[in-house]
């Protein structure tokens, strides 16, 4: 078996691992809410570790096979995540969930394949531009948090997930910058860009758990998966000089992929929730005190 085929197999294993980890984490987020109680739940940490392993396998696959092959495979995580989450909740996945997941995955993979491949040797971002970029990202995050608290149902899950996806897309941008700097000099690791990566990962994790806690896992996972590459591509084009598609012949396919993506998201949003928390926090149920038994005079 050639190296490329090994890369493909590893990419599928990574996609499955990432999906399984997300499905495990959302199970606890739905039951406990997005709060500090998750930090004391071993299963939630196991889910995070599985997702991290999946992400590492994806990175290994990229070193063994072309990006044009591996990247679409990573978009299939939604197809695995939705039925896995349904199974963990003790039910069969609904037909609308499966169709919506496939539609979103195909639409997103199609759009990503239209992005020109650009191998920048040393992407550079001035500190001033980086600060402005982070200010814009944090604005999106804050708006997502405030708006999400006012919304309900699938819209609540969608808003929180978009904020999480933008945060993870920002992580990808700064990972590219830090990685490129380390190739020229390891001392470049000691830079404030490096601190952005774990900070934004924490922000993304918090928003994503809030989105999961609502109970609409399909739309939460899909929205995060869409917002992540979109934010990363826009940042790469606007800040790092990476190209965007310019061929007019791609307009029709792009519209078709966008329609698939939107239709799939709507289908996922119409499914009943898996008993999520309405506010992303633990719901405290008051316990009625037993009435005092009065003795007869």
mmCIF file of C-alpha atoms in Angstrom, residues 43-259:
data_model
loop_
_atom_site.group_PDB
_atom_site.id
_atom_site.type_symbol
_atom_site.label_atom_id
_atom_site.label_comp_id
_atom_site.label_asym_id
_atom_site.label_seq_id
_atom_site.Cartn_x
_atom_site.Cartn_y
_atom_site.Cartn_z
ATOM 1 C CA UNK A 43 -15.968 10.966 30.368
ATOM 2 C CA UNK A 44 -15.952 14.567 29.126
ATOM 3 C CA UNK A 45 -12.146 14.654 29.358
ATOM 4 C CA UNK A 46 -11.948 11.311 27.558
ATOM 5 C CA UNK A 47 -14.040 12.775 24.751
ATOM 6 C CA UNK A 48 -11.677 15.723 24.517
ATOM 7 C CA UNK A 49 -8.669 13.405 24.390
ATOM 8 C CA UNK A 50 -10.251 11.356 21.599
ATOM 9 C CA UNK A 51 -10.992 14.509 19.595
ATOM 10 C CA UNK A 52 -7.415 15.709 20.099
ATOM 11 C CA UNK A 53 -6.117 12.344 18.882
ATOM 12 C CA UNK A 54 -8.320 12.655 15.809
ATOM 13 C CA UNK A 55 -6.904 16.104 15.090
ATOM 14 C CA UNK A 56 -3.354 14.739 15.436
ATOM 15 C CA UNK A 57 -4.128 11.911 13.013
ATOM 16 C CA UNK A 58 -5.432 14.504 10.552
ATOM 17 C CA UNK A 59 -2.108 16.349 10.796
ATOM 18 C CA UNK A 60 -0.226 13.087 10.160
ATOM 19 C CA UNK A 61 -2.416 12.347 7.141
ATOM 20 C CA UNK A 62 -1.627 15.772 5.684
ATOM 21 C CA UNK A 63 2.063 14.864 5.760
ATOM 22 C CA UNK A 64 1.416 11.669 3.785
ATOM 23 C CA UNK A 65 -1.130 12.663 1.124
ATOM 24 C CA UNK A 66 -2.146 15.808 -0.813
ATOM 25 C CA UNK A 67 -4.303 18.442 0.859
ATOM 26 C CA UNK A 68 -6.897 18.119 -1.929
ATOM 27 C CA UNK A 69 -7.498 14.513 -0.854
ATOM 28 C CA UNK A 70 -7.244 14.818 2.926
ATOM 29 C CA UNK A 71 -9.195 18.033 3.480
ATOM 30 C CA UNK A 72 -12.522 16.737 2.038
ATOM 31 C CA UNK A 73 -12.176 13.621 4.204
ATOM 32 C CA UNK A 74 -12.012 15.833 7.290
ATOM 33 C CA UNK A 75 -15.373 17.298 6.273
ATOM 34 C CA UNK A 76 -17.021 13.884 6.736
ATOM 35 C CA UNK A 77 -16.842 14.128 10.534
ATOM 36 C CA UNK A 78 -20.445 15.339 10.691
ATOM 37 C CA UNK A 79 -21.635 12.153 8.966
ATOM 38 C CA UNK A 80 -20.090 10.123 11.797
ATOM 39 C CA UNK A 81 -20.800 12.499 14.668
ATOM 40 C CA UNK A 82 -24.586 12.727 14.294
ATOM 41 C CA UNK A 83 -25.358 8.957 14.364
ATOM 42 C CA UNK A 84 -22.784 8.443 17.126
ATOM 43 C CA UNK A 85 -24.459 11.124 19.237
ATOM 44 C CA UNK A 86 -27.879 9.576 18.609
ATOM 45 C CA UNK A 87 -26.569 6.167 19.666
ATOM 46 C CA UNK A 88 -25.137 7.608 22.882
ATOM 47 C CA UNK A 89 -28.562 9.080 23.650
ATOM 48 C CA UNK A 90 -30.095 5.625 23.205
ATOM 49 C CA UNK A 91 -31.992 6.290 19.990
ATOM 50 C CA UNK A 92 -31.688 5.727 16.267
ATOM 51 C CA UNK A 93 -30.555 8.643 14.112
ATOM 52 C CA UNK A 94 -33.454 10.291 12.317
ATOM 53 C CA UNK A 95 -33.592 10.287 8.529
ATOM 54 C CA UNK A 96 -33.563 14.098 8.438
ATOM 55 C CA UNK A 97 -30.417 14.104 10.594
ATOM 56 C CA UNK A 98 -28.585 11.755 8.262
ATOM 57 C CA UNK A 99 -29.652 13.578 5.099
ATOM 58 C CA UNK A 100 -28.832 16.953 6.636
ATOM 59 C CA UNK A 101 -25.401 15.738 7.730
ATOM 60 C CA UNK A 102 -24.570 14.393 4.281
ATOM 61 C CA UNK A 103 -25.785 17.600 2.610
ATOM 62 C CA UNK A 104 -23.690 19.835 4.879
ATOM 63 C CA UNK A 105 -20.605 17.638 4.455
ATOM 64 C CA UNK A 106 -20.861 17.559 0.655
ATOM 65 C CA UNK A 107 -21.572 21.283 0.430
ATOM 66 C CA UNK A 108 -18.689 22.230 2.710
ATOM 67 C CA UNK A 109 -16.228 19.836 1.058
ATOM 68 C CA UNK A 110 -17.194 21.186 -2.361
ATOM 69 C CA UNK A 111 -16.613 24.781 -1.292
ATOM 70 C CA UNK A 112 -13.259 23.948 0.278
ATOM 71 C CA UNK A 113 -12.091 22.156 -2.879
ATOM 72 C CA UNK A 114 -12.598 25.401 -4.802
ATOM 73 C CA UNK A 115 -10.051 27.240 -2.657
ATOM 74 C CA UNK A 116 -6.725 27.485 -4.543
ATOM 75 C CA UNK A 117 -3.850 25.673 -2.846
ATOM 76 C CA UNK A 118 -1.240 28.174 -1.725
ATOM 77 C CA UNK A 119 1.936 27.153 0.056
ATOM 78 C CA UNK A 120 3.245 30.349 1.603
ATOM 79 C CA UNK A 121 6.842 29.926 2.757
ATOM 80 C CA UNK A 122 6.750 32.443 5.559
ATOM 81 C CA UNK A 123 3.378 34.080 6.179
ATOM 82 C CA UNK A 124 3.880 37.258 8.184
ATOM 83 C CA UNK A 125 1.353 39.310 10.127
ATOM 84 C CA UNK A 126 2.363 42.646 11.714
ATOM 85 C CA UNK A 127 1.471 43.094 15.367
ATOM 86 C CA UNK A 128 -0.917 45.953 14.612
ATOM 87 C CA UNK A 129 -2.885 43.935 12.066
ATOM 88 C CA UNK A 130 -2.926 40.953 14.432
ATOM 89 C CA UNK A 131 -4.381 43.065 17.240
ATOM 90 C CA UNK A 132 -7.096 44.436 14.936
ATOM 91 C CA UNK A 133 -7.878 40.915 13.738
ATOM 92 C CA UNK A 134 -8.183 39.628 17.303
ATOM 93 C CA UNK A 135 -10.381 42.589 18.215
ATOM 94 C CA UNK A 136 -12.738 41.681 15.369
ATOM 95 C CA UNK A 137 -12.760 38.017 16.409
ATOM 96 C CA UNK A 138 -13.436 38.856 20.051
ATOM 97 C CA UNK A 139 -16.288 41.105 18.928
ATOM 98 C CA UNK A 140 -17.833 38.145 17.105
ATOM 99 C CA UNK A 141 -17.308 35.971 20.191
ATOM 100 C CA UNK A 142 -18.923 38.497 22.545
ATOM 101 C CA UNK A 143 -21.867 39.050 20.191
ATOM 102 C CA UNK A 144 -22.270 35.275 19.919
ATOM 103 C CA UNK A 145 -22.319 34.959 23.709
ATOM 104 C CA UNK A 146 -24.794 37.808 24.259
ATOM 105 C CA UNK A 147 -27.062 36.873 21.362
ATOM 106 C CA UNK A 148 -26.945 33.190 22.239
ATOM 107 C CA UNK A 149 -28.245 33.895 25.735
ATOM 108 C CA UNK A 150 -31.252 35.668 24.234
ATOM 109 C CA UNK A 151 -32.068 32.990 21.658
ATOM 110 C CA UNK A 152 -33.681 29.609 22.182
ATOM 111 C CA UNK A 153 -33.873 26.245 20.469
ATOM 112 C CA UNK A 154 -31.785 25.530 17.358
ATOM 113 C CA UNK A 155 -30.994 29.220 16.851
ATOM 114 C CA UNK A 156 -29.315 29.285 20.265
ATOM 115 C CA UNK A 157 -27.160 26.297 19.355
ATOM 116 C CA UNK A 158 -26.350 27.861 15.981
ATOM 117 C CA UNK A 159 -25.241 31.222 17.394
ATOM 118 C CA UNK A 160 -22.969 29.710 20.050
ATOM 119 C CA UNK A 161 -21.477 27.294 17.493
ATOM 120 C CA UNK A 162 -20.687 30.053 15.001
ATOM 121 C CA UNK A 163 -18.739 31.888 17.695
ATOM 122 C CA UNK A 164 -16.875 28.676 18.523
ATOM 123 C CA UNK A 165 -16.080 28.043 14.862
ATOM 124 C CA UNK A 166 -14.719 31.552 14.361
ATOM 125 C CA UNK A 167 -12.498 31.061 17.421
ATOM 126 C CA UNK A 168 -11.079 27.761 16.116
ATOM 127 C CA UNK A 169 -10.558 29.317 12.690
ATOM 128 C CA UNK A 170 -8.500 31.997 14.422
ATOM 129 C CA UNK A 171 -6.444 29.265 16.070
ATOM 130 C CA UNK A 172 -5.642 27.812 12.631
ATOM 131 C CA UNK A 173 -4.444 31.214 11.430
ATOM 132 C CA UNK A 174 -2.094 31.737 14.366
ATOM 133 C CA UNK A 175 -0.845 28.148 14.224
ATOM 134 C CA UNK A 176 0.226 28.825 10.626
ATOM 135 C CA UNK A 177 2.019 31.986 11.715
ATOM 136 C CA UNK A 178 3.765 30.386 14.696
ATOM 137 C CA UNK A 179 4.713 27.295 12.697
ATOM 138 C CA UNK A 180 6.195 29.357 9.876
ATOM 139 C CA UNK A 181 8.190 31.428 12.351
ATOM 140 C CA UNK A 182 9.610 28.321 14.025
ATOM 141 C CA UNK A 183 10.891 27.033 10.689
ATOM 142 C CA UNK A 184 13.264 29.981 10.460
ATOM 143 C CA UNK A 185 14.118 30.305 14.153
ATOM 144 C CA UNK A 186 12.844 28.311 17.141
ATOM 145 C CA UNK A 187 13.152 31.462 19.226
ATOM 146 C CA UNK A 188 10.113 32.799 17.349
ATOM 147 C CA UNK A 189 8.038 30.458 19.497
ATOM 148 C CA UNK A 190 8.508 32.961 22.327
ATOM 149 C CA UNK A 191 5.994 35.440 20.933
ATOM 150 C CA UNK A 192 2.573 36.614 22.034
ATOM 151 C CA UNK A 193 1.094 34.897 18.960
ATOM 152 C CA UNK A 194 1.823 31.591 20.713
ATOM 153 C CA UNK A 195 -0.395 32.552 23.660
ATOM 154 C CA UNK A 196 -3.301 33.262 21.311
ATOM 155 C CA UNK A 197 -3.558 29.573 20.369
ATOM 156 C CA UNK A 198 -4.461 28.077 23.805
ATOM 157 C CA UNK A 199 -6.482 31.158 24.745
ATOM 158 C CA UNK A 200 -8.724 30.942 21.689
ATOM 159 C CA UNK A 201 -8.987 27.173 22.096
ATOM 160 C CA UNK A 202 -10.418 27.709 25.579
ATOM 161 C CA UNK A 203 -12.856 30.313 24.230
ATOM 162 C CA UNK A 204 -13.920 27.934 21.459
ATOM 163 C CA UNK A 205 -14.374 25.050 23.901
ATOM 164 C CA UNK A 206 -16.599 27.100 26.210
ATOM 165 C CA UNK A 207 -18.838 28.312 23.376
ATOM 166 C CA UNK A 208 -18.990 24.860 21.814
ATOM 167 C CA UNK A 209 -20.095 23.243 25.079
ATOM 168 C CA UNK A 210 -22.764 25.932 25.454
ATOM 169 C CA UNK A 211 -23.949 25.046 21.965
ATOM 170 C CA UNK A 212 -23.942 21.304 22.715
ATOM 171 C CA UNK A 213 -25.842 21.838 25.973
ATOM 172 C CA UNK A 214 -28.891 23.147 24.105
ATOM 173 C CA UNK A 215 -29.455 19.631 22.742
ATOM 174 C CA UNK A 216 -29.350 20.270 18.990
ATOM 175 C CA UNK A 217 -26.053 18.502 18.376
ATOM 176 C CA UNK A 218 -26.407 18.226 14.601
ATOM 177 C CA UNK A 219 -26.799 21.935 13.961
ATOM 178 C CA UNK A 220 -24.229 22.824 16.650
ATOM 179 C CA UNK A 221 -21.554 20.580 15.178
ATOM 180 C CA UNK A 222 -22.393 21.569 11.600
ATOM 181 C CA UNK A 223 -22.270 25.308 12.305
ATOM 182 C CA UNK A 224 -18.894 25.020 14.027
ATOM 183 C CA UNK A 225 -17.527 22.900 11.180
ATOM 184 C CA UNK A 226 -18.639 25.511 8.640
ATOM 185 C CA UNK A 227 -17.569 28.640 10.547
ATOM 186 C CA UNK A 228 -14.082 27.272 11.263
ATOM 187 C CA UNK A 229 -12.775 26.950 7.672
ATOM 188 C CA UNK A 230 -14.670 30.033 6.511
ATOM 189 C CA UNK A 231 -12.992 32.161 9.191
ATOM 190 C CA UNK A 232 -9.623 30.584 8.439
ATOM 191 C CA UNK A 233 -9.906 31.128 4.674
ATOM 192 C CA UNK A 234 -11.050 34.740 5.063
ATOM 193 C CA UNK A 235 -8.209 35.453 7.497
ATOM 194 C CA UNK A 236 -5.715 33.848 5.152
ATOM 195 C CA UNK A 237 -6.955 35.895 2.203
ATOM 196 C CA UNK A 238 -7.357 39.188 4.027
ATOM 197 C CA UNK A 239 -4.279 39.081 6.255
ATOM 198 C CA UNK A 240 -1.781 36.626 4.790
ATOM 199 C CA UNK A 241 -2.291 37.276 1.091
ATOM 200 C CA UNK A 242 -3.612 33.812 0.285
ATOM 201 C CA UNK A 243 -5.702 33.562 -2.898
ATOM 202 C CA UNK A 244 -9.457 33.115 -3.213
ATOM 203 C CA UNK A 245 -11.233 31.481 -6.184
ATOM 204 C CA UNK A 246 -11.487 33.835 -9.163
ATOM 205 C CA UNK A 247 -12.651 31.524 -11.958
ATOM 206 C CA UNK A 248 -16.193 32.544 -13.079
ATOM 207 C CA UNK A 249 -16.861 28.911 -13.947
ATOM 208 C CA UNK A 250 -16.888 28.131 -10.216
ATOM 209 C CA UNK A 251 -19.852 30.407 -9.483
ATOM 210 C CA UNK A 252 -22.536 27.844 -10.339
ATOM 211 C CA UNK A 253 -20.885 24.967 -8.413
ATOM 212 C CA UNK A 254 -20.295 27.293 -5.455
ATOM 213 C CA UNK A 255 -23.968 28.292 -5.396
ATOM 214 C CA UNK A 256 -24.968 24.633 -5.572
ATOM 215 C CA UNK A 257 -22.682 23.739 -2.666
ATOM 216 C CA UNK A 258 -23.996 26.683 -0.648
ATOM 217 C CA UNK A 259 -27.593 25.582 -1.256
#
